[in-house]
Each structure stands twice: as C-alpha cells, then as structure tokens.
Amino acid sequence: MSTFATDLTLDELKAEADRLFSRKRLINFGLPALVLVYLTYVFFAFDVPGLAGRANWENGKTLVADSYSYKTHIERDNRTGEVSAAIEGERKGAYPEGQAPDWVALGETTVIDLEDGHIVRFGPETVEYDIPGYGTVRATPTRSAGVQAELPAGDVPDWINVSKNRMAITTDAGRLTVTRNRSEVFRYFNGWGLFFFTLDSPYYGKSVPQLIGLAANGEAGAILNDFWTNKMWRHQDVAWAIFETILMAFLGTLGAGMVALPLAFLATRNFNPLGTVRFLTRRVFDFVRGVDALIWTVVLARAFGPGPLTGALAILVTDTGTFGKIFSEALENVDQKQIEGVQSTGANAPQRYRFGVIPQVTPVLLSQLLYFLESNTRSATVIGAITGGGIGLLLTQAIITQKDWEEVAYYIVLIILMVMLMDWFSGWLRRRLIQGETKPQRKKAKIALSAS
C-alpha cells in the first residue's frame, strides 16, 4: 500500500475521495454548462431570432430559380412603340429585328401568351394583362401623369405593386413591369439559355442527332468553333480562367516548396548549430504564414498590380512559412545513421544532404506539396477575385450583376469539378511518387510471385 494511503485515516480517505469526485463532477458538468451559457449569449448577441424576420425569402427563391432557369424578355419602348425580344435581356441574346419566340405574336398589338390563360397585350396606348381567376389589369403609361393603372374591383393582391410611376405584376406564369418609358414581360424557362449556341449561329435550335449528322458531314470544326466562341457564355474565356486559377495554385505551391526547403535546413538544430540563425529563420516563417494569403494578395496587388502572377506570389509567400515549419520538423526527425552511412563513403556535405537526407523526407515533402496544391486550387479562386484573374474574377462579376445567376451556378459547378479533378490528380500522383506503383501493378506482382 502507498505511503499516501497509510498516512491517512479512513475518514480522511473518504473526505479526499469526495473532494476528488466533487472536482471531477464540477468539471464534467461545469464545462458543458459554461459552453451552453456562452452559446446562449451568442444566440442573442448576434440576434439569431431576428435573422429569420430579416431574411427576404422571395429574393432567395428568385435567386434559386435563376440558377437553373433563364428568362426571355419581351420589351416595348413606350415612346416609339418598338418591341424587342432577348434572352436574359442581353444584347448578345437578342432576337433579330422583327423576330420573336413562337409564343409572341408581333403586330400593332403585340400578344404575349404566357400559357394557362395568362395573356399580355402591348397595345398602341394601353398594356393589358388577362389573369385567370382575377380579371384584366390595364396600365396606360404617360409622360405627364405617370402610369395610370386600372384593376378589378376589390383589394389589391400582394403580387401586384402599383405606384404613380410603376406597376409590377408577378405571377407563376411570368412578370409584367410597366413604367413611363418601358413595358416589359419576362418568362422563365428551365435550363441555361443559349448555353451551346447563340441565336445567330446556324446550329441554334438543332437537335443532337442533327448536330451529329452535320458533324459527320464535315462540319464538326464549325460546330465546335460556334460553341467555343459563344458570346453569352464565353466558354473560351472560362476555360482560360480555369487554367489561370490552376496555374496560380501550381506556381505558388511549387515556388513555396522550392524556397522553403533550403531555408528549412537553417531552422533545424541537427543541421544548423547557430541558434541565432535558427531563431531568426523560424520567426520569418511565423511572420509570412501568420499573415493570411488574402492580406498578402492586397499588399502585393498594390505593389505589382492585379493579375494571376500576383495571386501566385501571395500563395508563395504564405506557403513558404507553412512549408518551412513542416519541412524543418521533418528534417529534425531524420535518421542520423543513414547520413553517417553516406558520410562513411567519403561524401561531402551536399552529397550527404542529397543521398542521406532528401530520400528520408521526400515522402513528407511530396505529401504536403500535393495536399497544399489541392487546397490552394480552392484558395486561388478567392484570390483571383481580388487580383483580377482566374475563375474567381468571373464568379465575382456574375454575382455583382445579380442578374444572370445561372452563370453563377455554371462557375460554381466548374469550380467544384476543378477541385474534384485536382483531388483525383494529387491522389494519383501521390500514389505514383510515394508508393512507387499503383494497385494493379502490385496485384500483377503478387500473381507473378504466386505463379513462380
């Protein structure tokens, strides 16, 4: 029995045990209670209950709908009477003059069939909207008196917004907006409009079998060119932006590894006996990795201007500190016997590092480089939005417009696919470089051994 137990009486032992159990009970229940109190404070300090009240669910619903559908705009200039049609209201997606979708009948009175009984008429003076179950709404735009609206008797529903200078009607069939100068109807359709070919392309509206037949007849190059140079979706520019993003991540990660490896030798005890140099080197690593890559991006953008190279430099600076710390720790744990074995052959210092040290730390170095390459591919998207390069810039521009959210969805899908590709590529490269062979090769080797 221990001295602690023999020096205490039975009552004192019970008191000590009770004290220990009370302390453990306090820790087991006190810490969760403290966390719960903190979370409760955060819940009310950030006004989480009022968040739902401030949320605009209609805007959210519209943005979600815009991500998987497109709008065709039918617009009339109330001053001249000219009617135009355009997908997403863009000039690049405009129908030729005098043409419109088949659900629009152009004429002195333009009739727009939104289906299910929803009919909009752009008359010479008055705009009318037949709404099933409600009636006909009329609006007469004038320069002096604004928009004079005529609604069926009764209360105005919440999906109709009427003021002196504007009338807006939103239904499941579409939306009508009338102002002094313009009357506009747009209608949703599922899909991404003009994703493959624009209206001026001879291949617009053709089915897949028709396109395959044309390609077989020697028009494959023209079809691919029309898709690649699509003026609305800019597939050529998007592909180049993806390349810039990957290039930023690759140059930044590889450059950081090349800079950090020689500096890591200066930060290790077993390779650098000078304590002052080790201390200063480690503080440099702390400084460059202590500042986030976004901050370095802003600083370097002021110094070198915007561009993908600035983004690559920001990644390089930040990862140099991270790699320096990781590499130096790996170097401090190398096996000295292997170095001594190389030294016994008469090798000089560079040769000892090359054949006695580098082979030991190569798996760690490659594993970290490949992991950060995958991670920096995501970071380069955000950095590109600041430096003006890569897919991040296109994504930011699409979000700022708040108009074509299907483009936002398109860029997000491409970013996800890019990250998935880099994840697969880094895993494949890691297996080839670190393990030395792939699984099928190992299976073949086992089969050969068993056969022999």
XYZ file of C-alpha atoms in Angstrom:
452
model
C 0.000 0.000 0.000
C 1.248 3.510 -0.801
C 2.515 5.976 1.753
C -0.371 8.283 0.846
C -2.890 5.605 1.861
C -1.148 4.549 5.098
C -0.686 8.110 6.340
C -4.428 8.909 6.166
C -7.246 7.620 8.298
C -10.377 6.088 6.821
C -12.374 9.297 7.334
C -9.641 11.346 5.749
C -9.544 8.967 2.773
C -13.304 9.308 2.334
C -13.043 13.079 2.536
C -10.247 13.099 -0.041
C -12.227 10.818 -2.338
C -15.305 13.026 -2.014
C -13.206 16.047 -2.833
C -11.787 14.387 -5.946
C -15.239 13.247 -7.096
C -16.648 16.723 -6.481
C -13.912 18.262 -8.580
C -14.482 15.777 -11.387
C -18.244 16.332 -11.191
C -17.683 20.063 -11.379
C -15.506 19.654 -14.458
C -17.883 17.196 -16.147
C -20.951 19.358 -15.635
C -19.434 22.806 -15.242
C -17.620 22.973 -18.572
C -20.666 21.934 -20.651
C -22.778 24.396 -18.674
C -20.245 27.145 -19.372
C -20.275 26.338 -23.087
C -24.077 26.344 -23.062
C -24.132 29.764 -21.397
C -21.700 31.103 -23.998
C -23.757 29.730 -26.887
C -26.880 31.261 -25.375
C -25.123 34.629 -25.180
C -24.007 34.317 -28.808
C -27.555 33.342 -29.839
C -28.963 36.608 -28.534
C -25.899 38.817 -29.095
C -25.991 38.115 -32.831
C -29.765 38.434 -32.905
C -30.343 34.982 -34.334
C -34.108 35.135 -33.557
C -34.417 38.254 -35.724
C -32.477 36.692 -38.588
C -35.499 34.841 -39.948
C -37.563 38.007 -39.794
C -34.975 39.998 -41.736
C -34.480 37.301 -44.366
C -36.038 38.026 -47.744
C -37.299 34.624 -48.789
C -38.700 35.914 -52.053
C -35.265 37.128 -53.153
C -33.818 33.770 -52.164
C -36.495 31.957 -54.148
C -35.773 34.144 -57.179
C -32.027 33.530 -56.997
C -32.522 29.775 -56.735
C -34.880 29.841 -59.710
C -32.386 31.914 -61.709
C -29.658 29.330 -61.069
C -31.385 26.582 -63.069
C -33.544 28.592 -65.482
C -33.391 31.568 -67.810
C -35.700 34.431 -68.701
C -36.835 35.617 -72.089
C -37.580 39.357 -72.048
C -40.197 40.960 -74.298
C -39.789 44.731 -74.102
C -41.646 47.626 -75.664
C -40.316 51.167 -75.800
C -43.364 53.189 -74.768
C -42.007 56.259 -76.554
C -41.526 54.702 -80.010
C -43.669 51.576 -79.790
C -40.784 49.303 -80.861
C -40.890 45.766 -79.453
C -37.757 43.674 -78.949
C -37.102 40.187 -77.597
C -33.929 38.984 -75.894
C -32.883 36.053 -73.740
C -31.849 37.334 -70.313
C -32.429 40.822 -71.678
C -28.895 40.878 -73.109
C -27.904 42.380 -76.402
C -25.883 39.257 -77.162
C -29.033 37.182 -76.806
C -31.354 39.488 -78.754
C -33.606 38.130 -81.479
C -33.136 39.747 -84.893
C -35.344 42.763 -85.532
C -38.896 41.720 -86.353
C -38.464 38.245 -84.840
C -39.603 36.836 -81.521
C -40.312 33.472 -79.851
C -43.279 31.480 -81.140
C -45.370 32.423 -78.071
C -45.160 36.111 -79.046
C -47.260 37.475 -81.923
C -45.798 40.776 -83.157
C -48.054 43.392 -84.687
C -49.762 46.683 -83.993
C -50.930 44.980 -80.821
C -48.288 42.517 -79.646
C -49.849 39.476 -77.974
C -47.751 37.516 -75.483
C -49.098 34.102 -74.498
C -47.733 33.065 -71.107
C -49.907 29.926 -71.210
C -52.640 28.732 -68.825
C -54.782 31.697 -69.823
C -52.212 34.371 -68.948
C -52.221 36.794 -71.877
C -50.363 40.132 -72.107
C -51.167 42.628 -74.866
C -48.958 45.566 -75.765
C -51.477 47.888 -77.435
C -50.712 51.219 -79.070
C -51.616 53.076 -75.881
C -52.519 50.573 -73.182
C -50.925 47.433 -71.768
C -53.348 44.696 -70.712
C -52.801 41.528 -68.712
C -55.510 38.851 -68.519
C -55.061 36.957 -65.256
C -57.238 33.847 -64.801
C -59.290 33.994 -61.624
C -58.637 37.687 -61.119
C -59.517 39.637 -64.258
C -57.863 42.055 -66.661
C -55.352 44.627 -65.485
C -54.772 47.705 -67.666
C -51.948 50.200 -67.491
C -51.598 53.344 -69.599
C -48.127 54.905 -69.445
C -47.995 58.680 -69.975
C -45.164 61.206 -69.799
C -47.059 63.678 -67.633
C -49.283 61.580 -65.328
C -47.063 58.533 -64.940
C -48.635 55.068 -65.133
C -52.429 55.032 -64.876
C -53.469 51.576 -63.666
C -56.944 50.037 -63.826
C -57.507 46.997 -61.634
C -60.580 44.817 -60.985
C -62.709 45.875 -58.040
C -61.625 44.711 -54.613
C -58.440 44.663 -52.595
C -55.136 44.777 -54.461
C -53.350 41.417 -54.080
C -49.821 41.399 -52.709
C -48.403 40.145 -56.035
C -49.395 43.446 -57.668
C -47.367 46.535 -56.845
C -48.795 49.821 -58.078
C -47.385 53.321 -57.678
C -47.650 56.547 -59.619
C -44.741 55.784 -61.935
C -44.634 51.989 -61.936
C -46.792 48.885 -61.982
C -45.358 45.411 -61.396
C -47.267 42.114 -61.529
C -45.626 38.833 -60.585
C -47.385 35.522 -61.220
C -46.310 31.929 -61.693
C -46.604 32.425 -65.459
C -44.275 35.433 -65.677
C -43.771 39.031 -64.691
C -45.001 42.296 -66.163
C -43.462 45.678 -65.401
C -44.800 48.957 -66.783
C -43.079 52.319 -66.320
C -43.363 55.609 -68.155
C -40.768 54.693 -70.759
C -40.857 50.929 -70.921
C -43.163 47.922 -70.699
C -41.503 44.567 -70.148
C -42.586 40.952 -69.773
C -40.267 38.124 -68.962
C -40.966 34.437 -68.770
C -38.957 31.662 -67.129
C -37.785 28.520 -68.910
C -35.850 25.658 -67.343
C -32.252 25.192 -68.426
C -29.402 27.502 -69.376
C -30.455 29.528 -72.385
C -28.081 29.706 -75.369
C -25.507 27.636 -73.475
C -24.351 25.832 -76.611
C -25.131 28.209 -79.469
C -26.325 31.809 -79.714
C -29.268 32.912 -81.829
C -27.072 33.992 -84.739
C -25.462 30.548 -85.018
C -26.697 28.304 -87.851
C -26.700 25.431 -85.344
C -29.076 27.084 -82.843
C -32.220 25.043 -82.217
C -30.925 21.874 -83.865
C -31.290 18.560 -82.065
C -28.416 16.327 -81.012
C -28.973 13.830 -83.871
C -28.975 16.696 -86.359
C -25.716 18.055 -84.941
C -24.145 14.583 -85.074
C -25.191 14.278 -88.711
C -23.737 17.680 -89.572
C -20.510 16.809 -87.755
C -20.267 13.566 -89.711
C -20.620 15.571 -92.925
C -17.550 17.655 -92.162
C -18.946 20.478 -90.014
C -17.501 19.272 -86.700
C -14.933 22.092 -86.639
C -17.539 24.776 -87.307
C -19.856 23.345 -84.639
C -17.050 23.265 -82.077
C -15.986 26.797 -83.020
C -19.526 28.171 -82.576
C -19.722 26.544 -79.148
C -16.213 27.637 -78.125
C -16.780 31.274 -79.160
C -20.271 31.561 -77.634
C -20.649 35.300 -76.933
C -23.022 34.864 -73.978
C -21.404 32.029 -72.049
C -17.822 32.763 -73.174
C -16.611 29.161 -72.920
C -13.206 30.140 -74.284
C -12.719 32.819 -71.619
C -13.986 30.495 -68.890
C -11.554 27.752 -69.898
C -8.677 30.237 -69.827
C -9.837 31.456 -66.398
C -9.810 27.879 -65.072
C -6.284 27.476 -66.459
C -5.185 30.713 -64.752
C -6.605 29.526 -61.428
C -4.785 26.189 -61.605
C -1.616 27.973 -62.748
C -1.767 30.335 -59.749
C -2.074 27.385 -57.375
C 0.687 25.401 -59.115
C 3.227 28.229 -59.328
C 2.521 29.409 -55.781
C 2.741 25.927 -54.244
C 5.781 24.742 -56.190
C 7.591 28.051 -55.689
C 6.920 27.961 -51.947
C 8.308 24.431 -51.711
C 11.478 25.394 -53.588
C 12.059 28.435 -51.369
C 11.141 26.735 -48.086
C 13.325 23.617 -48.436
C 16.764 25.296 -48.254
C 15.525 27.684 -45.562
C 14.233 24.721 -43.527
C 17.832 23.483 -43.093
C 18.654 26.802 -41.410
C 15.835 26.301 -38.882
C 16.880 22.822 -37.642
C 19.152 22.006 -34.718
C 20.792 18.980 -36.329
C 21.848 20.895 -39.462
C 22.461 24.439 -38.174
C 24.360 24.877 -34.896
C 23.876 28.673 -34.899
C 20.985 29.352 -32.524
C 20.550 32.971 -33.628
C 20.123 31.981 -37.267
C 17.659 29.255 -36.297
C 15.636 31.687 -34.214
C 15.508 34.350 -36.943
C 14.601 31.808 -39.627
C 11.737 30.424 -37.574
C 10.434 33.937 -36.856
C 10.461 34.650 -40.587
C 8.363 31.521 -41.102
C 5.956 32.679 -38.387
C 5.673 36.134 -39.932
C 4.913 35.112 -43.517
C 2.436 32.372 -42.555
C 0.890 34.445 -39.771
C -0.484 36.895 -42.339
C -3.335 35.388 -44.349
C -2.948 34.906 -48.089
C -5.753 37.396 -48.752
C -3.831 40.103 -46.899
C -0.697 39.312 -48.881
C -2.825 39.467 -52.029
C -3.958 43.011 -51.248
C -0.418 44.101 -50.346
C 1.185 42.543 -53.426
C -1.571 43.838 -55.701
C -0.667 47.381 -54.627
C 2.996 46.657 -55.337
C 2.819 44.637 -58.580
C -0.654 45.432 -59.868
C -3.511 42.989 -60.487
C -3.014 39.747 -62.341
C -2.575 35.997 -61.872
C 1.131 36.398 -61.066
C 0.257 38.495 -58.033
C -2.041 35.726 -56.816
C 0.710 33.156 -57.290
C 3.123 35.331 -55.289
C 0.585 35.672 -52.459
C 0.264 31.877 -52.257
C 4.047 31.516 -52.458
C 4.680 33.914 -49.573
C 2.095 32.354 -47.267
C 3.010 28.741 -48.026
C 6.723 29.427 -47.668
C 6.169 29.929 -43.946
C 3.961 26.857 -43.658
C 6.292 24.621 -45.661
C 9.289 25.972 -43.768
C 7.782 24.868 -40.465
C 6.680 21.452 -41.795
C 9.947 20.745 -43.607
C 12.113 21.803 -40.663
C 10.213 19.465 -38.334
C 10.664 16.637 -40.825
C 14.393 17.360 -41.079
C 14.807 17.290 -37.303
C 13.422 13.737 -37.226
C 15.694 12.199 -39.890
C 17.714 9.082 -39.084
C 21.319 10.101 -38.450
C 22.571 6.568 -39.137
C 21.633 6.847 -42.792
C 23.521 10.147 -43.035
C 26.535 8.604 -41.319
C 26.431 5.699 -43.773
C 26.597 8.093 -46.705
C 29.361 10.054 -44.970
C 31.416 6.883 -44.499
C 31.738 6.616 -48.276
C 33.599 9.936 -48.329
C 30.629 12.055 -49.450
C 30.839 15.809 -48.926
C 28.102 17.910 -47.260
C 25.912 18.469 -50.377
C 26.133 14.761 -51.201
C 25.174 13.824 -47.628
C 22.114 16.046 -47.901
C 21.254 14.698 -51.337
C 21.601 10.961 -50.602
C 21.233 10.797 -46.818
C 18.579 13.408 -46.000
C 16.392 14.121 -49.022
C 15.310 10.477 -49.570
C 14.091 10.325 -45.947
C 11.985 13.480 -46.092
C 10.790 13.156 -49.697
C 7.519 11.344 -48.788
C 6.631 14.081 -46.286
C 7.596 16.850 -48.710
C 5.624 15.397 -51.622
C 2.601 14.605 -49.484
C 2.417 18.149 -48.143
C 3.077 19.734 -51.536
C 0.293 17.736 -53.165
C -2.138 18.435 -50.335
C -1.469 22.169 -50.483
C -1.713 22.130 -54.269
C -5.248 20.783 -53.920
C -6.079 23.270 -51.150
C -4.549 26.227 -52.990
C -6.694 25.461 -56.025
C -9.691 26.482 -53.918
C -7.840 29.439 -52.413
C -6.809 30.674 -55.864
C -10.486 31.122 -56.705
C -10.917 33.684 -53.929
C -7.516 35.259 -54.536
C -8.330 35.622 -58.232
C -11.385 37.696 -57.360
C -9.059 40.247 -55.713
C -6.154 40.163 -58.149
C -8.367 40.222 -61.234
C -7.587 36.797 -62.638
C -8.931 33.297 -62.877
C -12.401 31.896 -62.426
C -12.790 33.869 -59.189
C -12.957 37.137 -61.134
C -15.700 35.819 -63.439
C -17.634 34.487 -60.447
C -17.429 37.828 -58.644
C -18.538 39.735 -61.725
C -21.513 37.409 -62.190
C -22.534 37.794 -58.537
C -22.256 41.593 -58.600
C -24.655 41.906 -61.536
C -27.359 39.940 -59.617
C -28.982 39.237 -62.961
C -27.648 36.071 -64.521
C -27.460 33.650 -61.606
C -27.313 30.707 -63.973
C -23.805 31.954 -64.798
C -23.010 31.906 -61.076
C -24.240 28.308 -60.914
C -22.160 27.470 -64.012
C -18.964 28.861 -62.477
C -19.619 27.146 -59.144
C -20.117 23.810 -60.908
C -16.831 24.328 -62.783
C -15.012 25.192 -59.552
C -16.331 22.033 -57.888
C -15.288 19.923 -60.878
C -11.859 21.611 -60.863
C -11.362 20.805 -57.172
C -12.521 17.211 -57.717
C -10.078 16.868 -60.620
C -7.195 18.249 -58.564
C -8.116 15.929 -55.695
C -8.017 12.916 -58.019
C -4.819 14.097 -59.688
C -2.987 14.729 -56.408
C -4.079 11.318 -55.072
C -2.929 9.575 -58.230
C 0.391 11.446 -58.250
C 0.915 10.734 -54.559
C 0.482 7.005 -55.152
C 2.856 7.024 -58.095
C 5.590 9.125 -56.462
C 5.430 7.980 -52.842
C 4.274 4.362 -53.070
C 6.130 3.809 -56.329
C 3.465 1.732 -58.039
C -0.264 1.542 -58.484
C -2.547 -1.160 -57.095
C -2.944 -3.044 -60.383
C 0.835 -3.276 -60.650
C 1.063 -4.683 -57.112
C -1.594 -7.257 -57.911
C 0.310 -8.335 -61.018
C 3.466 -8.686 -58.927
C 1.655 -10.855 -56.367
C 0.229 -13.046 -59.120
C 3.688 -13.458 -60.668
C 5.189 -14.419 -57.299
C 2.453 -16.962 -56.581
C 2.854 -18.473 -60.039
C 6.586 -18.876 -59.565
